[in-house]
Coordinates of C-alpha atoms in Angstrom, one line a residue:
X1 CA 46.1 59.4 26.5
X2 CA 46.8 56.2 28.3
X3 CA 46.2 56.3 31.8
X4 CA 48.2 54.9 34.2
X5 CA 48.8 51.0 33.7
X6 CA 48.6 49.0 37.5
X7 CA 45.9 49.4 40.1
X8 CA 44.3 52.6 38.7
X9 CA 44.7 55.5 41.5
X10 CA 45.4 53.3 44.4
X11 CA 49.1 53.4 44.8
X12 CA 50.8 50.4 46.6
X13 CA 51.4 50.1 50.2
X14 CA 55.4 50.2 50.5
X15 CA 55.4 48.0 53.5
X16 CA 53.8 45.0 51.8
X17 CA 54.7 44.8 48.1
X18 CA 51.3 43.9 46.0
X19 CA 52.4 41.3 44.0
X20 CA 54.6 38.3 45.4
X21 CA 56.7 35.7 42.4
X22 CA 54.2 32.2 41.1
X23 CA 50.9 34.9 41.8
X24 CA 48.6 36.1 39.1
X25 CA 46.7 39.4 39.4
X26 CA 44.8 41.7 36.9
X27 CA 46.7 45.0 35.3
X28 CA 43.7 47.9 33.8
X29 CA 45.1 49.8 31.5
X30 CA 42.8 53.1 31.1
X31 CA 42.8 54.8 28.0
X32 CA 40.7 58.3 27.2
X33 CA 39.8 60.2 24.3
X34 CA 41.0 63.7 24.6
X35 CA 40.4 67.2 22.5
X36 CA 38.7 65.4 20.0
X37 CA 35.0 65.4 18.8
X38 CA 34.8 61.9 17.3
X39 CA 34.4 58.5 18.3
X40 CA 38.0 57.5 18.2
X41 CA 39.2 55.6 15.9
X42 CA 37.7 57.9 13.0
X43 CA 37.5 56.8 9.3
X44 CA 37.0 53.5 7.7
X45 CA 37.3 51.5 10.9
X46 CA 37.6 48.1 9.6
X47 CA 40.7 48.3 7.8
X48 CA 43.1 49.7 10.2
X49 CA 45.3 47.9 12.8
X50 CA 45.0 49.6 15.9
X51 CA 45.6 47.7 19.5
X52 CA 46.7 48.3 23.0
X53 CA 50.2 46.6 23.4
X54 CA 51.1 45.5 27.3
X55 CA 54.6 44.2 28.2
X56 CA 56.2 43.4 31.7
X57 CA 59.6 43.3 32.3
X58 CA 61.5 42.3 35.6
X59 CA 64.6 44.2 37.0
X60 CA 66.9 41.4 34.9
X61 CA 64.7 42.9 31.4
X62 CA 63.4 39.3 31.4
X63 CA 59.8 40.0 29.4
X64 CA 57.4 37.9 31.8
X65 CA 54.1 39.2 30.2
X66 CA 53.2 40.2 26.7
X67 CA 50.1 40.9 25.2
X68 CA 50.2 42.6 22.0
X69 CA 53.0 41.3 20.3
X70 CA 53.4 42.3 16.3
X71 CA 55.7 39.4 14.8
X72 CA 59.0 39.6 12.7
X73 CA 59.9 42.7 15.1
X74 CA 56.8 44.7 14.8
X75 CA 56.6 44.5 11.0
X76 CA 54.4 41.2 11.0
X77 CA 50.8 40.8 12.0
X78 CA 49.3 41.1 15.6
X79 CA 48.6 38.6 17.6
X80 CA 45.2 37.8 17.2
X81 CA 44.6 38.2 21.3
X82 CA 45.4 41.7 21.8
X83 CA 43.0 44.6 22.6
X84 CA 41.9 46.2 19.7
X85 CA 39.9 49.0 18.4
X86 CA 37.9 49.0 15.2
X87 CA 34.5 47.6 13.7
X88 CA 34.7 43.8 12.8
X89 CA 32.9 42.8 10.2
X90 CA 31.7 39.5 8.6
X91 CA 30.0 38.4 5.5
X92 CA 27.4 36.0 5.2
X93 CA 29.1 32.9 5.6
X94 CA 31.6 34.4 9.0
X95 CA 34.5 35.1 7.1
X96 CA 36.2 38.8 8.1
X97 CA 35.5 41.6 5.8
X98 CA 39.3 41.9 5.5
X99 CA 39.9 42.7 1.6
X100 CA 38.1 46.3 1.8
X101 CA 34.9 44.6 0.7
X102 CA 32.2 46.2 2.3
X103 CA 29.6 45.1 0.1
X104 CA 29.9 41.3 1.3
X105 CA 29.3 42.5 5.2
X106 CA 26.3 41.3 6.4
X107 CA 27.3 41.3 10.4
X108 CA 29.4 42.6 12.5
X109 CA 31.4 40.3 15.3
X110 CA 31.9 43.7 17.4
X111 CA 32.7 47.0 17.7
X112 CA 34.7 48.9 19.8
X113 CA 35.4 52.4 19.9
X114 CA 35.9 55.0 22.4
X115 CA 33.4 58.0 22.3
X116 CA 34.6 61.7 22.7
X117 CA 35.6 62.6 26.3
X118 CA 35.0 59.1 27.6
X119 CA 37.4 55.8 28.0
X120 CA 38.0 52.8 27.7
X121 CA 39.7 49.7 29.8
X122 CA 41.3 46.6 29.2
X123 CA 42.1 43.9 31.2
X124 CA 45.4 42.1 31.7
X125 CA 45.5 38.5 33.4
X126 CA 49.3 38.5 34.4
X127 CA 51.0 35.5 35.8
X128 CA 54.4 36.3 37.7
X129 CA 57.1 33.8 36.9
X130 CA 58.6 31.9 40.6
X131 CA 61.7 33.3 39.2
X132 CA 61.0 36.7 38.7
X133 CA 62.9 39.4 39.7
X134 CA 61.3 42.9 40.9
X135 CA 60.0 45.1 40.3
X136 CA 58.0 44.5 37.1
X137 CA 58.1 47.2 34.6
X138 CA 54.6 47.2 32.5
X139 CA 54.7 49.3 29.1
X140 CA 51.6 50.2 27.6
X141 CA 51.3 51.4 24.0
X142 CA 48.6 52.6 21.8
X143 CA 49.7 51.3 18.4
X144 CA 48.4 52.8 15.1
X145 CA 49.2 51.3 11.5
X146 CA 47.0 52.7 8.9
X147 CA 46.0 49.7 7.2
X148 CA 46.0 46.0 8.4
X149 CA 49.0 43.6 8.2
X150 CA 46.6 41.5 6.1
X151 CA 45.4 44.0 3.6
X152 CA 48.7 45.3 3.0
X153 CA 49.5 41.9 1.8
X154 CA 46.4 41.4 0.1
X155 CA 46.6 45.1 -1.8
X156 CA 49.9 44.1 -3.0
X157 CA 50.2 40.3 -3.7
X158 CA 46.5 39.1 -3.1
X159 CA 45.7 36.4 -6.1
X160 CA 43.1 33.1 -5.0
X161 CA 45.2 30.1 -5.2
X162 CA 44.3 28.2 -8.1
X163 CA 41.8 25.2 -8.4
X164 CA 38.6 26.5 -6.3
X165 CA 34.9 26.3 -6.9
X166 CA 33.6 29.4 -8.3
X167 CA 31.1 29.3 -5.9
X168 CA 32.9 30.0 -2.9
X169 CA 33.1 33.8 -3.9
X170 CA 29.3 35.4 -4.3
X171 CA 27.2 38.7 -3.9
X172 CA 27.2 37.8 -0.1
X173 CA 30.7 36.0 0.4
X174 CA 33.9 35.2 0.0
X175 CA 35.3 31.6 0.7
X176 CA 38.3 31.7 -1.3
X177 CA 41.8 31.2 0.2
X178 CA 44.8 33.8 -1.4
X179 CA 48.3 33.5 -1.9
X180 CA 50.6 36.4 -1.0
X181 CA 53.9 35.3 -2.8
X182 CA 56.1 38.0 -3.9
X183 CA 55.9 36.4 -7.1
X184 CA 52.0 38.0 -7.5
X185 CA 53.5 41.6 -6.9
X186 CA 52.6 43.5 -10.1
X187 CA 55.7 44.7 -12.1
X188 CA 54.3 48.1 -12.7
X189 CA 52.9 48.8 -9.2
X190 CA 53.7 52.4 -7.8
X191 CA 56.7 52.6 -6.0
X192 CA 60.1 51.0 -5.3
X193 CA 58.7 47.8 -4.0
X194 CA 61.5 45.6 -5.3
X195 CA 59.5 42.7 -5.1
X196 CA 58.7 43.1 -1.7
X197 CA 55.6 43.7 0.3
X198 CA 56.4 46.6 2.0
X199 CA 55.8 46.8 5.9
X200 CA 53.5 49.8 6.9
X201 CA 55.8 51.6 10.2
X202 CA 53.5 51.2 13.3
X203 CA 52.8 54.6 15.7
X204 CA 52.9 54.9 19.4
X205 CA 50.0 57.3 19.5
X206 CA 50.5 57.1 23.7
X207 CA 52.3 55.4 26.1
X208 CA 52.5 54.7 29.9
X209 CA 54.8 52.9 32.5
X210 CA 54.5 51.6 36.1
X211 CA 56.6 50.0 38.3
X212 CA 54.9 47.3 40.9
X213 CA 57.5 45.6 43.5
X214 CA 57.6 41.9 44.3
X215 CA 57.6 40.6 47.6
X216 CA 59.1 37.8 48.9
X217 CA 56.1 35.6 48.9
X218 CA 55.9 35.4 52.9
X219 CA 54.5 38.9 53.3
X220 CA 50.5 39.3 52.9
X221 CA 50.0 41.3 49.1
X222 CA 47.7 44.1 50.5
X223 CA 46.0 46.7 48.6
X224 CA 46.3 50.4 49.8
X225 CA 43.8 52.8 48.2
X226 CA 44.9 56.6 48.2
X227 CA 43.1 59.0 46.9
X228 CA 44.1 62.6 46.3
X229 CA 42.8 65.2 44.5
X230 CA 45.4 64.9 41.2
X231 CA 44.1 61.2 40.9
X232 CA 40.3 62.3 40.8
X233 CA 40.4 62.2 37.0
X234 CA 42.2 59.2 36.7
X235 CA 39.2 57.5 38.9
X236 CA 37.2 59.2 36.7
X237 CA 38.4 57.5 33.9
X238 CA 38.4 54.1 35.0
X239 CA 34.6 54.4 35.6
X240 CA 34.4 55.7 32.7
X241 CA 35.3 52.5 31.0
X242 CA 33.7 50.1 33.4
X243 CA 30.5 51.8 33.0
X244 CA 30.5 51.8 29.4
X245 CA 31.7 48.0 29.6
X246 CA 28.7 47.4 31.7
X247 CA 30.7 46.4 34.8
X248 CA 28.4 48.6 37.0
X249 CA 29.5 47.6 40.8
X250 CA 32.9 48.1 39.6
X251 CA 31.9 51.5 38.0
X252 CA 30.5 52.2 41.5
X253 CA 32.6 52.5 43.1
X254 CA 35.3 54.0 41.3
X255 CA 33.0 57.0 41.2
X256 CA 32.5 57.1 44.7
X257 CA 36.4 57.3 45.1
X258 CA 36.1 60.2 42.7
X259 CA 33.7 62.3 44.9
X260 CA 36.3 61.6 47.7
X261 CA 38.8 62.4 45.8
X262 CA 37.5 66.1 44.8
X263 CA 33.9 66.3 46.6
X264 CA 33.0 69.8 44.6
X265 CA 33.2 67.8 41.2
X266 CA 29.4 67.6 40.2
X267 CA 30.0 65.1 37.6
X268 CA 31.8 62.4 40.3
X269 CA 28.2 62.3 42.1
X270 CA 26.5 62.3 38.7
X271 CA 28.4 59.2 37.5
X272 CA 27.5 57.4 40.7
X273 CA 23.8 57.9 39.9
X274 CA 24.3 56.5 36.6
X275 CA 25.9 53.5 37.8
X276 CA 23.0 52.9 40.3
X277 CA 19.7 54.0 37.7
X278 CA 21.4 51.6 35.3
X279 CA 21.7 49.2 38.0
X280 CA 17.9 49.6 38.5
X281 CA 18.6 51.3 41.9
X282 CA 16.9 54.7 41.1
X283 CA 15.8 55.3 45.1
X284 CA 19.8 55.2 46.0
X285 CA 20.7 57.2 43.4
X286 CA 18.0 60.1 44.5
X287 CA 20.7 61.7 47.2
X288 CA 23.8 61.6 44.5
X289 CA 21.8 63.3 42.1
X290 CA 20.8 66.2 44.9
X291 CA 24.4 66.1 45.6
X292 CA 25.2 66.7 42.1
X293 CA 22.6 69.8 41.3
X294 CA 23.9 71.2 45.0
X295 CA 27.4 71.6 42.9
X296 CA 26.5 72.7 39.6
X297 CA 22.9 73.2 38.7
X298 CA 24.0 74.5 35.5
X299 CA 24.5 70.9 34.2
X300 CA 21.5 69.6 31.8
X301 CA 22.7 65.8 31.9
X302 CA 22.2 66.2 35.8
X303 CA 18.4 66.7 34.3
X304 CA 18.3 64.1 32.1
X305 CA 19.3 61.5 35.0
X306 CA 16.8 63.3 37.3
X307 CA 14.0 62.9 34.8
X308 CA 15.1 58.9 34.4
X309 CA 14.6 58.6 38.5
X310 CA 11.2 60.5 38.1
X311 CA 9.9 58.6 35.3
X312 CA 10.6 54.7 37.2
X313 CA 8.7 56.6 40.0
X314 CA 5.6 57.3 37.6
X315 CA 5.8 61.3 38.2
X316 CA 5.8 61.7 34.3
X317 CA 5.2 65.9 34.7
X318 CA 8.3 66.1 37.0
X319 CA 10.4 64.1 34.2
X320 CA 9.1 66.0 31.4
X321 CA 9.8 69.4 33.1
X322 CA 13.2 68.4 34.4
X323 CA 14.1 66.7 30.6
X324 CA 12.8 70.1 29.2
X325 CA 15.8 72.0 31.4
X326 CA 18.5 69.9 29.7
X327 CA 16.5 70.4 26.1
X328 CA 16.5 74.2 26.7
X329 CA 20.4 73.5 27.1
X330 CA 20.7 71.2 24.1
X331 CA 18.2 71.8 22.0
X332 CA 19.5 68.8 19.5
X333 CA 19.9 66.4 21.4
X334 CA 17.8 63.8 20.1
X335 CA 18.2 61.4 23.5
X336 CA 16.5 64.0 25.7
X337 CA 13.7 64.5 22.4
X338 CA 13.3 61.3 22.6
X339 CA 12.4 60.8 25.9
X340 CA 10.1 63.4 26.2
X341 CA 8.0 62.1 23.1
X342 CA 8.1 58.8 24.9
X343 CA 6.9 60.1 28.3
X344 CA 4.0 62.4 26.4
X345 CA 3.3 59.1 24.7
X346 CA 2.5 57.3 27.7
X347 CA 0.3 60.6 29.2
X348 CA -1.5 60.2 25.5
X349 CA -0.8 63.1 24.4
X350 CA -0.2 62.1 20.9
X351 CA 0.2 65.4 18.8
X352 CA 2.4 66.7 21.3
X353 CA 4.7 63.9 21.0
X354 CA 4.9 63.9 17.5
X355 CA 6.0 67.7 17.4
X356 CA 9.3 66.4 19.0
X357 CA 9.6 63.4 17.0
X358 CA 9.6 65.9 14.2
X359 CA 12.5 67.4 15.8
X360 CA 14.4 64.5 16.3
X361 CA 13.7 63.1 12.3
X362 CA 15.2 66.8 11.5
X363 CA 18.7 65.8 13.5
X364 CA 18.5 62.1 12.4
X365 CA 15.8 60.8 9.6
X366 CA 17.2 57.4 10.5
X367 CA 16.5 57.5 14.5
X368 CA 15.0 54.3 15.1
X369 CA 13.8 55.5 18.5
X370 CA 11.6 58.3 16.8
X371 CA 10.2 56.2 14.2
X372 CA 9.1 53.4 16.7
X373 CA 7.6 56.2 18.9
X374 CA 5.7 58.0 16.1
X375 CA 4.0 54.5 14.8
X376 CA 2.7 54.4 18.0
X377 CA 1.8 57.7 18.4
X378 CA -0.6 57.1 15.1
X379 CA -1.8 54.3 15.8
X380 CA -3.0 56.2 19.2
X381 CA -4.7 59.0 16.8
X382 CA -6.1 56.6 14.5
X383 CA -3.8 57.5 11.6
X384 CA -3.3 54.2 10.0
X385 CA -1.5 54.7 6.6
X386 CA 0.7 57.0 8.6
X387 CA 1.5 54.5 11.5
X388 CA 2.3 51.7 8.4
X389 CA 4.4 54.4 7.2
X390 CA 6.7 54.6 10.6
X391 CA 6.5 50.7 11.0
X392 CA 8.0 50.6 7.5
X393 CA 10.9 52.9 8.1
X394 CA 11.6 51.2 11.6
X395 CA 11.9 48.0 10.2
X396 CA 13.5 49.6 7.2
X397 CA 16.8 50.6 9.8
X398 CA 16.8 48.6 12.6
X399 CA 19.5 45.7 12.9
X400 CA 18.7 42.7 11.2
X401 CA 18.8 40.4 14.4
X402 CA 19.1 36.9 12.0
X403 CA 22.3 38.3 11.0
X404 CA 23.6 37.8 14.1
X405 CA 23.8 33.8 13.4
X406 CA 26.7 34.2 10.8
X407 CA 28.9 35.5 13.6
X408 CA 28.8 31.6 15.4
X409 CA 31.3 30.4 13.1
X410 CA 33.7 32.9 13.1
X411 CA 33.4 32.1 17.4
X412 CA 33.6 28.5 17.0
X413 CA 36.7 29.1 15.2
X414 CA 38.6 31.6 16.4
X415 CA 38.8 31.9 20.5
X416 CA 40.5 35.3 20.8
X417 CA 38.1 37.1 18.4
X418 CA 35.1 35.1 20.5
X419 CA 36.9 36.8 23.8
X420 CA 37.4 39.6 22.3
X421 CA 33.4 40.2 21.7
X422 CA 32.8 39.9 25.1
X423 CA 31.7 43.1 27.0
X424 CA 34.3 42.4 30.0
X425 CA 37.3 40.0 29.1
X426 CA 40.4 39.4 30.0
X427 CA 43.9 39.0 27.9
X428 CA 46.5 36.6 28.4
X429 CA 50.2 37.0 27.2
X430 CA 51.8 35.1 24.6
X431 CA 53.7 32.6 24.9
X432 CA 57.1 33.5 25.9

């Protein structure tokens, strides 16, 4: 679902209208997996079109933002500045792995996809017109199309124009530019295409509205933060997505809103723990984590976050005993094995380690974590042709960081996919 669009839980003060016409303010639009045990989208991520449209409309239905925007009335493609959600991939040489040709990928520009139960948040930069008249409607829509306005073009008319070096299409590449004219539709391809590309119909998987007033420019635009009980999850969420975007203070304190908002909700004073250990202040986080275990000591990522606060302190024991609580609770979770391997690692307890590292390799043979781990773990024991072995198979699946060069030209080129790869960015509207 998406959450709702505008300052997330903090309602406006009615006296003093937030917004006021020739001002520019941000709009977060919050959305949440829900009921579903995948990271969402599912499936062959790099072929679909799927991306958050925003659009504002004054009381006249003037549009005076629009980010989003599908050409030729939604049939066309997307503009290449809108929010999207799948797994961008490159070959060798930066060009997008667009034609279904996995082979030729060799990096990826980014990835973004929203893990079960958690959220995601975008960022508007909205500029109100001096003319506008309020209130502004915003309009936020999840939009699904099940393959990409350029692959649907590409499956159906896709032929290189003629005249190009062989060369610019390898193992590793492909340079070569492609015509789409009607003309290269086969005659005897399945349906009633009429020599037509067809246009794939585009899905509203959610939507949300919100209404913010104008004022009359005089007035001071004034914030008003209210928060109830009904908005704790919506708080929630937004921290959700901060936190995951790596905009900690932010995250912060939208948890701390949430343990306002419904004070018995373990998780609220959890999250603001995580915010703070991942902010490096582990000593602040100490009395949120109490608070949390006060609540619901039943919880084993409560344990997990306490044993992260015990190990910066040096009281290995302590983490190992509270990790083994949220093990007991999730036996395969590989994080938690992980971490206990590590922290029996650095006690030298070698062979104990590697018992759980043997667990891990059982959930996930790939688990670069484990591998790294183990290799030290024999080198500690003196088991040399077994500690090559690990180095191998870490260096065997870990990321190829020189890969990561190919991605510069595709960011030279292309602004809104460079903006786009940023953690925390911001989208303008087309032009209207």
């Amino acid at each position: 679902t998406i959450r709702d669009v505008g300052q997330v839980a903090a309602p406006i003060n009615k006296a003093a209208p937030a917004l006021a016409p020739g001002s520019t303010a941000r709009v977060d639009v919050v959305v949440r997996t829900r009921r579903i045990g995948h990271f969402f989208p599912g499936g062959t991520v790099d072929a679909f079109d799927i991306w958050l449209e925003l659009e504002g409309r004054d009381s006249t239905g003037r549009v005076v933002y629009w980010s989003g925007q599908a050409a030729d009335d939604g049939k066309g493609a997307v503009e290449p500045g809108a929010h999207f959600y799948k797994s961008y991939q490159l070959d060798a040489n930066g060009n997008p792995i667009n034609k279904r040709n996995a082979w030729q990928a060799r990096s990826v520009l980014y990835v973004r996809l929203i893990p079960p139960g958690a959220a995601d948040v975008a960022h508007y930069r909205v500029r109100i017109p001096r003319d506008a008249v309020g209130p502004i409607t915003f309009t936020a829509k999840l939009n699904y199309r099940k393959f990409s306005h350029y692959y649907t073009q590409f499956a159906y008319a896709g032929q290189p124009e003629p005249g190009q070096d062989p060369a610019k299409l390898g193992r590793a590449h492909n340079d070569l530019t492609y015509s789409f004219a009607t003309e290269n539709i086969p005659k005897n391809v399945s349906g009633n295409i009429k020599d037509q590309i067809p246009a794939l119909p585009t899905i509203v998987l959610a939507q949300a509205t919100a209404q913010v007033p104008l004022s009359d420019g005089k007035t001071p635009t004034t914030w008003t933060p209210v928060v109830q009980k009904a908005d704790r999850e919506r708080w929630n969420d937004w921290g959700i997505g901060l936190l995951l975007q790596g905009d900690i203070k932010a995250a912060e304190y939208a948890f701390k809103q949430v343990t306002v908002a419904e004070p018995e909700y373990a998780d609220g004073w959890l999250n603001v723990a995580r915010a703070l250990i991942q902010e490096g202040e582990t000593d602040a986080a100490k009395p949120y984590i109490a608070e949390a275990l006060k609540r619901d000591s039943s919880l084993g990522r409560i344990y997990f976050f306490k044993a992260m606060i015990e190990k910066a302190d040096g009281d290995y024991t302590a983490a190992i005993a509270s990790l083994k609580i949220a093990s007991d609770k999730y036996p395969r979770d590989r994080v938690v094995l992980n971490q206990i391997a590590r922290l029996l690692f650095l006690e030298r307890k070698y062979d104990e380690a590697l018992t759980y590292l043997d667990r891990v390799a059982l959930i996930d043979p790939e688990d670069l974590q484990m591998h790294y781990t183990a290799m030290l773990c024999h080198r500690g024991l003196g088991h040399d042709d077994l500690a090559q072995r690990e180095e191998q198979l870490f260096t065997r699946f870990k990321a190829e960081e020189g890969a990561r060069a190919s991605t510069g030209t595709r960011r030279m080129i292309s602004p809104e996919d460079n903006n786009e790869r940023q953690q925390i960015h911001e989208h303008e509207s087309v032009p209207l």
